[in-house]
Coordinates of C-alpha atoms in Angstrom, one line a residue:
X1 CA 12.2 26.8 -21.2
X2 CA 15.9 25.9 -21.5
X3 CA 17.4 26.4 -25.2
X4 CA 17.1 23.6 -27.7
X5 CA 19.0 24.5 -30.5
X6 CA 16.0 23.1 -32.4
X7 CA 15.2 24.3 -36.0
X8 CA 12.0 23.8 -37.8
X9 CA 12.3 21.0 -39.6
X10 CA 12.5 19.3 -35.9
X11 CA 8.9 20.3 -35.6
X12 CA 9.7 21.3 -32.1
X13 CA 7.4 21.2 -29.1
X14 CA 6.6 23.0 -26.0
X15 CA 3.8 21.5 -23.0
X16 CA 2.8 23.6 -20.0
X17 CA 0.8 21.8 -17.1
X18 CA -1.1 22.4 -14.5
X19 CA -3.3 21.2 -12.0
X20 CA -7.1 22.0 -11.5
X21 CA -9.5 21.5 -8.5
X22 CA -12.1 20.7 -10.8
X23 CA -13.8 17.6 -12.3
X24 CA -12.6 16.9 -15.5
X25 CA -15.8 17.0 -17.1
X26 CA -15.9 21.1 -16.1
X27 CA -12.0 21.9 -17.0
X28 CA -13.4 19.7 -20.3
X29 CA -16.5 22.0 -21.3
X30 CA -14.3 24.7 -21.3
X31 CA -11.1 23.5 -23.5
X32 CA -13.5 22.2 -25.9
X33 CA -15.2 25.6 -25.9
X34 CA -13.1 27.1 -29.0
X35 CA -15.1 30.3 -28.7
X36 CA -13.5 31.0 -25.5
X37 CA -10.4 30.5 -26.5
X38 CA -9.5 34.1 -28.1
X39 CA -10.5 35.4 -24.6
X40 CA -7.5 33.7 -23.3
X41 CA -5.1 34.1 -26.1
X42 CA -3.3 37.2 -26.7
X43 CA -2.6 36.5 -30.2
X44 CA -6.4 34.3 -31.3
X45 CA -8.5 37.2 -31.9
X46 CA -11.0 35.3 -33.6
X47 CA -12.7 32.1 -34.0
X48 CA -15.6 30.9 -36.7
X49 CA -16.5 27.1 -37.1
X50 CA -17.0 26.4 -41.0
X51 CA -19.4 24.4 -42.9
X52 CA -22.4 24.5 -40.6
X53 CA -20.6 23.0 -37.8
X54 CA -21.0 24.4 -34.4
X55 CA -19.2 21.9 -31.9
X56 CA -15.9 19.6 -31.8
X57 CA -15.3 16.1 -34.1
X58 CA -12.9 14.6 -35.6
X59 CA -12.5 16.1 -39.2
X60 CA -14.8 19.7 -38.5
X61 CA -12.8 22.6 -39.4
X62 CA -13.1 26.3 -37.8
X63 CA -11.2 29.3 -39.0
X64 CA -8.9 31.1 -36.1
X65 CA -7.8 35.1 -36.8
X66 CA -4.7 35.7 -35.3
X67 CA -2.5 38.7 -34.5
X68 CA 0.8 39.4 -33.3
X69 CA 2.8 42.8 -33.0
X70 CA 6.3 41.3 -34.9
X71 CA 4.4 38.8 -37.8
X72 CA 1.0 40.7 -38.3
X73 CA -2.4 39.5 -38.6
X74 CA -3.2 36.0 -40.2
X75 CA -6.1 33.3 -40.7
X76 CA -6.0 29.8 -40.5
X77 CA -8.4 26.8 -41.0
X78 CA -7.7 24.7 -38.5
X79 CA -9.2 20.5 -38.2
X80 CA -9.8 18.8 -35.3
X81 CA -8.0 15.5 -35.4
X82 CA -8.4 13.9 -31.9
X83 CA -11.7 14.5 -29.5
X84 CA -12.4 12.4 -27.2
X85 CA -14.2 13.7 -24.5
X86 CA -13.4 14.5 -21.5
X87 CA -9.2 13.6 -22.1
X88 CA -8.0 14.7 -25.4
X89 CA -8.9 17.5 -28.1
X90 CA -6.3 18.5 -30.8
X91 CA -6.5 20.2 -33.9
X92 CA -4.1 21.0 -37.0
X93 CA -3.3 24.1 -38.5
X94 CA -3.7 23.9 -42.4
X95 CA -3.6 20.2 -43.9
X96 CA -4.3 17.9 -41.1
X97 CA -2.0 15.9 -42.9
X98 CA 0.9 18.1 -42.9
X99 CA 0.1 20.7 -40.7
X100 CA 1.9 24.1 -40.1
X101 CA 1.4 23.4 -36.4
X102 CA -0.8 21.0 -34.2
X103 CA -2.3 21.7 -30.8
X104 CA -3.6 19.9 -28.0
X105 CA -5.2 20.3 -24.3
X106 CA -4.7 16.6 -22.2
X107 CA -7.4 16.4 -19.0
X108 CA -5.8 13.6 -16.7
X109 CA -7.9 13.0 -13.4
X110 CA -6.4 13.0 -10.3
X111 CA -8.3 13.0 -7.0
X112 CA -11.0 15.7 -7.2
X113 CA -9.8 17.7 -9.2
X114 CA -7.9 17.8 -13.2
X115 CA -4.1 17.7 -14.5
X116 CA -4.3 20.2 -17.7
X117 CA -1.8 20.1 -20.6
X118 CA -1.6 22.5 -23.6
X119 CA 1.2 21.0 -25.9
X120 CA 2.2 22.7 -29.1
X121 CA 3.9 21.5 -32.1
X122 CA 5.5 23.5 -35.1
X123 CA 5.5 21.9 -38.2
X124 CA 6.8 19.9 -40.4
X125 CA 4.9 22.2 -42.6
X126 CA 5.8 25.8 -43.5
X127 CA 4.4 28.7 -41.1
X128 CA 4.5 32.6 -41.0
X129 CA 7.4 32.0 -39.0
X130 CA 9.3 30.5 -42.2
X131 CA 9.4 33.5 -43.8
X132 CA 11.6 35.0 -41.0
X133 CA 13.7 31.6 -41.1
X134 CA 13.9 32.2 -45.1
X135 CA 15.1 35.6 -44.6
X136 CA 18.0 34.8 -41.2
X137 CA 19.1 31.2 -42.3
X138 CA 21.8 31.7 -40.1
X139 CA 19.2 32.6 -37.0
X140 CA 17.0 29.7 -37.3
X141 CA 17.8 28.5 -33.6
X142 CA 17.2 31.6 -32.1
X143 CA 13.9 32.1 -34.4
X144 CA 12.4 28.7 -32.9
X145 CA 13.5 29.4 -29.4
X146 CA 12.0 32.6 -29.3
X147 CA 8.6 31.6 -30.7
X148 CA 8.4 28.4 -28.4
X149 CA 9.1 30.9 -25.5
X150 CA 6.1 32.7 -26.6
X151 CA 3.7 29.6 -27.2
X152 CA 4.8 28.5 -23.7
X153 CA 4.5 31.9 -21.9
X154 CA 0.8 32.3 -23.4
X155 CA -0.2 28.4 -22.6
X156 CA 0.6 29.4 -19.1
X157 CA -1.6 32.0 -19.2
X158 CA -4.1 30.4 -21.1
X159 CA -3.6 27.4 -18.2
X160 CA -4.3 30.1 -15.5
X161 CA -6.9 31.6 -16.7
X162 CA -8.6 28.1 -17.6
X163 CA -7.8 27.0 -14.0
X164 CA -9.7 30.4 -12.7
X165 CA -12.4 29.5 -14.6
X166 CA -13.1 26.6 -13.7
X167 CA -12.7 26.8 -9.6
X168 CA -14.5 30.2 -9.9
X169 CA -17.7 27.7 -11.5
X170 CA -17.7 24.7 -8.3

């Protein structure tokens, strides 16, 4: 990732690809799969769908715990505002409306096998990260830099991982 110079109110964005020798339908039952997801993650510890839902639509919320060693431990609730299987599943962090963050996993076929895409977007609304942007005005750059470095070093991960996965299964 090459600097920005972004600040928050940008509501910057970060995308990691990569491409999997597996139908989408199988790279797709896993991405949609948010209880695998804090086996991935190093920061998701935890996730818990809420009000007696138990799989992806439009509008069902599910709680993620998070932790991180610099900003703590937090809890979100989290919507899902696109799913349409097997190409597109997003959700928002907070108000769906004015999220604190949204994120997204893209399947594209190609051939036999799947392009994957985690994209990441911070803001508009306020985040843990604000706090530290409160307190270091004059750091804001570097602030959102860092932290899209991180999202895009653990959606590689989280790519690689998913990739294993799913050509370990065929």
């Amino acid at each position: 990732m090459e600097w920005t110079g972004q600040v928050y109110a940008d509501a910057p964005t970060v995308s990691v690809s990569t491409y999997i020798e597996a139908p989408a339908e199988q790279v797709w039952a896993l991405v949609s799969d948010i209880h695998l997801m804090p086996r991935l993650s190093s920061e998701l510890q935890e996730v818990e769908w809420l009000d007696g839902a138990s799989a992806p639509q439009p509008g069902r919320r599910f709680v993620g715990r998070s932790s991180h060693p610099d900003l703590g431990s937090w809890e979100t609730t989290n919507t899902v505002v696109e799913y349409e299987a097997p190409e597109r599943f997003s959700w928002a962090v907070g108000d769906p409306d004015r999220p604190s963050s949204v994120w997204r996993f893209t399947l594209v076929r190609q051939g036999s096998g799947t392009e994957l895409e985690q994209w990441a977007q911070m803001g508009p609304a306020p985040s843990g990260l604000s706090f530290a942007i409160e307190a270091m005005p004059e750091k804001e750059q570097k602030i959102v830099f860092v932290r899209l470095r991180e999202f895009e070093t653990g959606m590689k991960a989280n790519l690689a991982a998913l990739r294993d996965l799913a050509e370990r299964e065929l």
